[in-house]
Short mmCIF file of N, CA and C in Angstrom, two decimals:
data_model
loop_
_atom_site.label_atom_id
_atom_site.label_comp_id
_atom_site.label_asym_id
_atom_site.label_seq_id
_atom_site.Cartn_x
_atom_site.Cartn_y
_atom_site.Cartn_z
N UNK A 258 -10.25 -11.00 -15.13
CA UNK A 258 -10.68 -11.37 -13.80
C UNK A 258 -9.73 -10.81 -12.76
N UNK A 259 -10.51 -10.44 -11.55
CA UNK A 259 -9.44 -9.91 -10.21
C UNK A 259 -10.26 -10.33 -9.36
N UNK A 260 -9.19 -10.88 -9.05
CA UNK A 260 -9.91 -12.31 -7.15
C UNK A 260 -10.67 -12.96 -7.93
N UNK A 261 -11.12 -13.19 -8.54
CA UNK A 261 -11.95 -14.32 -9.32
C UNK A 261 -12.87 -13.77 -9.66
N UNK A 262 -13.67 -12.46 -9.53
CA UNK A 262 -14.43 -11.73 -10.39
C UNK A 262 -14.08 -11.12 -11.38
N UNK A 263 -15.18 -11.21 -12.52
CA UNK A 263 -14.96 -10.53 -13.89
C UNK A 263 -15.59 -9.14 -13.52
N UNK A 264 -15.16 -8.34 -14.55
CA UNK A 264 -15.12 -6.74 -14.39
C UNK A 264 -15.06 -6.61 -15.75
N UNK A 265 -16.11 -5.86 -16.35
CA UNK A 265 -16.07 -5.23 -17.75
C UNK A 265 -15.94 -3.75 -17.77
N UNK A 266 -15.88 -3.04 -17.20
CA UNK A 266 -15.39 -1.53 -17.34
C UNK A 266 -14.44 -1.16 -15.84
N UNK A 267 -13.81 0.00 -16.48
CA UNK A 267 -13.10 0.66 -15.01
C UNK A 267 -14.00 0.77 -13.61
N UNK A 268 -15.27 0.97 -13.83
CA UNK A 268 -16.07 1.27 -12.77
C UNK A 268 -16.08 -0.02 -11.84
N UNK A 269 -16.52 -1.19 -13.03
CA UNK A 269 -16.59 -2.86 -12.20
C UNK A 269 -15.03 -2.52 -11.80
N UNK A 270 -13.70 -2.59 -12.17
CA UNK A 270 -12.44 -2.70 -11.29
C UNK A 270 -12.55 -2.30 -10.32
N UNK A 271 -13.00 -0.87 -10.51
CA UNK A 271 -12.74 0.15 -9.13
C UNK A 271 -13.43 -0.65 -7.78
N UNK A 272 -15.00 -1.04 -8.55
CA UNK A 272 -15.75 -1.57 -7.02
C UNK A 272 -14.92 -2.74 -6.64
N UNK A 273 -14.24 -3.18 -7.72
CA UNK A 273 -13.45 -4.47 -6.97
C UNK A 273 -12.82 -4.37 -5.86
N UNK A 274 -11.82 -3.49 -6.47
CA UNK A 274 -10.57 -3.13 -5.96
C UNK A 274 -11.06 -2.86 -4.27
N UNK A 275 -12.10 -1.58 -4.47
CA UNK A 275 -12.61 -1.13 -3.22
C UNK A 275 -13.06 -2.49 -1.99
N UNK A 276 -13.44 -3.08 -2.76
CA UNK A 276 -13.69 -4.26 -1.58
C UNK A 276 -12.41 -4.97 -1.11
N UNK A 277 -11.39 -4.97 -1.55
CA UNK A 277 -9.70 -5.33 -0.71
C UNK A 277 -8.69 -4.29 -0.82
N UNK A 278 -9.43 -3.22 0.47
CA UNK A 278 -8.37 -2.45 0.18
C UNK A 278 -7.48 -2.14 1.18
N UNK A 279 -7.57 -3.52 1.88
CA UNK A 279 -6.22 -3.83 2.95
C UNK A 279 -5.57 -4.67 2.35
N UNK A 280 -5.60 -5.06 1.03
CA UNK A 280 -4.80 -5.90 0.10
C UNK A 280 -3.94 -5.11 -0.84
N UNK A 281 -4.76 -4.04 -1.40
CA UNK A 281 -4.27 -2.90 -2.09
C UNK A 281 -3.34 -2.24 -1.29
N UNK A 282 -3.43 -1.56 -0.11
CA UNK A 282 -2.95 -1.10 0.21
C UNK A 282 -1.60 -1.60 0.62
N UNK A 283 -1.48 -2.63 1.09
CA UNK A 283 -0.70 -3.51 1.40
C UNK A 283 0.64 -3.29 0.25
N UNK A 284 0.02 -3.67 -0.36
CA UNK A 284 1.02 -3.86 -2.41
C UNK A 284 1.32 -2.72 -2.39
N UNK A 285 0.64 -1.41 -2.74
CA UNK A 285 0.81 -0.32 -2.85
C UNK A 285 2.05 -0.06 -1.78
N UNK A 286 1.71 0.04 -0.48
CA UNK A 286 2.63 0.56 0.37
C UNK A 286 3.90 0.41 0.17
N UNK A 287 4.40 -1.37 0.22
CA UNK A 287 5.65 -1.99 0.04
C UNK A 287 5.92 -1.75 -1.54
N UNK A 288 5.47 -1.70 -2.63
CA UNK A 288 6.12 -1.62 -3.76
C UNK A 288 6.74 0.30 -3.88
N UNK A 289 6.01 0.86 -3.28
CA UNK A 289 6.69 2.59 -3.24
C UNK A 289 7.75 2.39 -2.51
N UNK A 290 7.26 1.61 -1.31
CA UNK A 290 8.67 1.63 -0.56
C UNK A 290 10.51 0.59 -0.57
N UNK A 291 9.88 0.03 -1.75
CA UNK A 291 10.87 -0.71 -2.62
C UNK A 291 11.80 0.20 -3.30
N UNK A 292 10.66 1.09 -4.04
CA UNK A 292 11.06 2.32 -5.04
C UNK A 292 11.56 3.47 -4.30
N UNK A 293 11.34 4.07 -3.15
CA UNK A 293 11.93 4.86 -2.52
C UNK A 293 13.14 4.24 -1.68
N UNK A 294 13.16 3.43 -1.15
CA UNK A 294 14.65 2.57 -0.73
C UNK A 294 15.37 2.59 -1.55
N UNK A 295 15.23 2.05 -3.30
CA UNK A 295 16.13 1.28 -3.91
C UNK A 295 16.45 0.09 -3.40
N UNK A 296 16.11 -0.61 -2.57
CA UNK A 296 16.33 -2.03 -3.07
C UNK A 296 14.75 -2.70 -2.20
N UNK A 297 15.25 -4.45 -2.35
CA UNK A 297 14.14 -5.30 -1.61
C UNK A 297 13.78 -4.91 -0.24
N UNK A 298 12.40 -5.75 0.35
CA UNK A 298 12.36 -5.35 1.42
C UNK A 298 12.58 -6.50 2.20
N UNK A 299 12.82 -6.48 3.55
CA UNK A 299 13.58 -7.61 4.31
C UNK A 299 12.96 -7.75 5.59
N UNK A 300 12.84 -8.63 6.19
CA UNK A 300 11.76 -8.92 7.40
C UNK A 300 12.25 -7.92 8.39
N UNK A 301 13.16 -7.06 8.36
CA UNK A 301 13.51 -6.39 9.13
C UNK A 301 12.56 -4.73 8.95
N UNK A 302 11.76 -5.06 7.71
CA UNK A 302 11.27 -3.40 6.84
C UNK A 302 10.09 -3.82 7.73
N UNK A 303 9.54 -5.46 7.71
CA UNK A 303 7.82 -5.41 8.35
C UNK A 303 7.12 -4.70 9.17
N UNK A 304 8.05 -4.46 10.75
CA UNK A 304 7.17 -3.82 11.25
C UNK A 304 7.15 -1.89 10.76
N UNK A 305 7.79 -1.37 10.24
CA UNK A 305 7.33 -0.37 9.92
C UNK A 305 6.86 -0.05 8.47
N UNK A 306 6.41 -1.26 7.70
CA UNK A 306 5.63 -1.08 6.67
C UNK A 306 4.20 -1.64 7.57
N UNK A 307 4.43 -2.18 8.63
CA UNK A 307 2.78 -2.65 9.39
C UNK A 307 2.08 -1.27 9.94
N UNK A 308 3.33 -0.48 10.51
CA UNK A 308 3.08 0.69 11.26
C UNK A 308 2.38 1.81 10.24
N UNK A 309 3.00 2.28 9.31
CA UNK A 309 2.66 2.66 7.76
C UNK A 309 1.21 2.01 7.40
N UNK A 310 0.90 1.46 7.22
CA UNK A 310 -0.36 0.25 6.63
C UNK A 310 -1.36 1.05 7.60
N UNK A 311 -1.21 0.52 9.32
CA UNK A 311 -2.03 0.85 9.98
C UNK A 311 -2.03 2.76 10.29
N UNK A 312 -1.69 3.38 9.55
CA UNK A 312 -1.60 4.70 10.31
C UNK A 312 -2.60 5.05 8.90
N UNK A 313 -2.31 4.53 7.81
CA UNK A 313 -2.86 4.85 6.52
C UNK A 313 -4.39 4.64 6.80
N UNK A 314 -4.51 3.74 7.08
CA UNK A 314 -6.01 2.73 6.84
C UNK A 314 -6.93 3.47 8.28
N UNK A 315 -6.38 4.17 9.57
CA UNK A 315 -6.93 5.09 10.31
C UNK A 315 -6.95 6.28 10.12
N UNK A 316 -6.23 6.89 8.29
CA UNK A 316 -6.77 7.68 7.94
C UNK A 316 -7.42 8.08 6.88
N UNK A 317 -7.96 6.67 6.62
CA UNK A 317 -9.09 6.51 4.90
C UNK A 317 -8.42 6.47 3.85
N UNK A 318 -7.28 5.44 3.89
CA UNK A 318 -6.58 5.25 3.19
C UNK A 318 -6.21 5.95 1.39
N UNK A 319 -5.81 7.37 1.71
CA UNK A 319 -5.35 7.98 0.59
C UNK A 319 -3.85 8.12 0.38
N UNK A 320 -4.09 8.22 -1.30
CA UNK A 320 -2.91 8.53 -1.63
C UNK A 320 -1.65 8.93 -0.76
N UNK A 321 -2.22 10.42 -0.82
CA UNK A 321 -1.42 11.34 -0.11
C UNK A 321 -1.43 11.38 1.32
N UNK A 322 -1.47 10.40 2.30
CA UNK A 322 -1.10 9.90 3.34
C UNK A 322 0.07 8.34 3.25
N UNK A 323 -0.48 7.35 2.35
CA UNK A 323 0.72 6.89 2.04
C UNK A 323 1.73 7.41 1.87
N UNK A 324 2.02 8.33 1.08
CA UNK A 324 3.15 9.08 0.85
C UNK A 324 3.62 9.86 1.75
N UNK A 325 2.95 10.28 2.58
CA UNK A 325 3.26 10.83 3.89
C UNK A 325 4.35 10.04 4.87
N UNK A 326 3.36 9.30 4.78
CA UNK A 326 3.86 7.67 5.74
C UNK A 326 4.86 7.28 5.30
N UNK A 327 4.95 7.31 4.08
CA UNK A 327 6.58 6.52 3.88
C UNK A 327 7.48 7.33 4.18
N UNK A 328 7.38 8.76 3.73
CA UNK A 328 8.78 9.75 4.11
C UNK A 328 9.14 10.10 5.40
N UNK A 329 8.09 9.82 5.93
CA UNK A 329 7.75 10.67 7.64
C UNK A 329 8.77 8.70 8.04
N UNK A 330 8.83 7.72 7.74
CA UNK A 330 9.18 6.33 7.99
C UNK A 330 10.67 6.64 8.50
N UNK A 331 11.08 5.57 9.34
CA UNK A 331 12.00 5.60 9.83
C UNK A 331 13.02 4.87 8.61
N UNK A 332 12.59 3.87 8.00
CA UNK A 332 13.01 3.26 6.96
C UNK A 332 13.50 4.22 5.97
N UNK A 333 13.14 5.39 5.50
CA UNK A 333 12.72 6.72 4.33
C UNK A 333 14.58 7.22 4.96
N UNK A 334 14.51 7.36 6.07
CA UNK A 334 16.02 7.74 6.72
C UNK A 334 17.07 7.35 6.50
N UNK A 335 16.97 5.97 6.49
CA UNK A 335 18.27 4.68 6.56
C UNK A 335 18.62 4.70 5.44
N UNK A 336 18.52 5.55 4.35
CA UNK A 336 19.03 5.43 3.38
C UNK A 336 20.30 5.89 2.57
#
């Protein structure tokens, strides 16, 4: 089960998934950017993982714009 629907093949996940994918994205964003920091993130990371989130999701939220977004991040710097 995911969100409380059952899913018997990859295809049922995928449509899941597709229906929260300001939730996905969300997770996605901050856990890369955990992994590219090296460490936790701290209420101080929010607004430019919000800024990130929203620049992603006005551009059809792919991959390879997340990844964009995080390096192009001011956060991606401070390191």
């Amino acid at each position: 089960q995911l969100y409380g629907k059952e899913f018997k093949d990859i295809v049922d996940f995928k449509k899941i998934l597709l229906t929260k994918k300001d939730v996905l994205t969300r997770t996605l964003v901050e856990k890369m950017m955990i992994y590219a920091l090296g460490r936790d993130l701290t209420g101080y990371d929010s607004e430019a993982i919000y800024t990130i989130i929203q620049n992603v999701k006005a551009k059809g939220y792919g991959l390879k714009d997340i990844l964009l977004e995080i390096t192009a991040s001011p956060l991606f710097y401070k390191i």
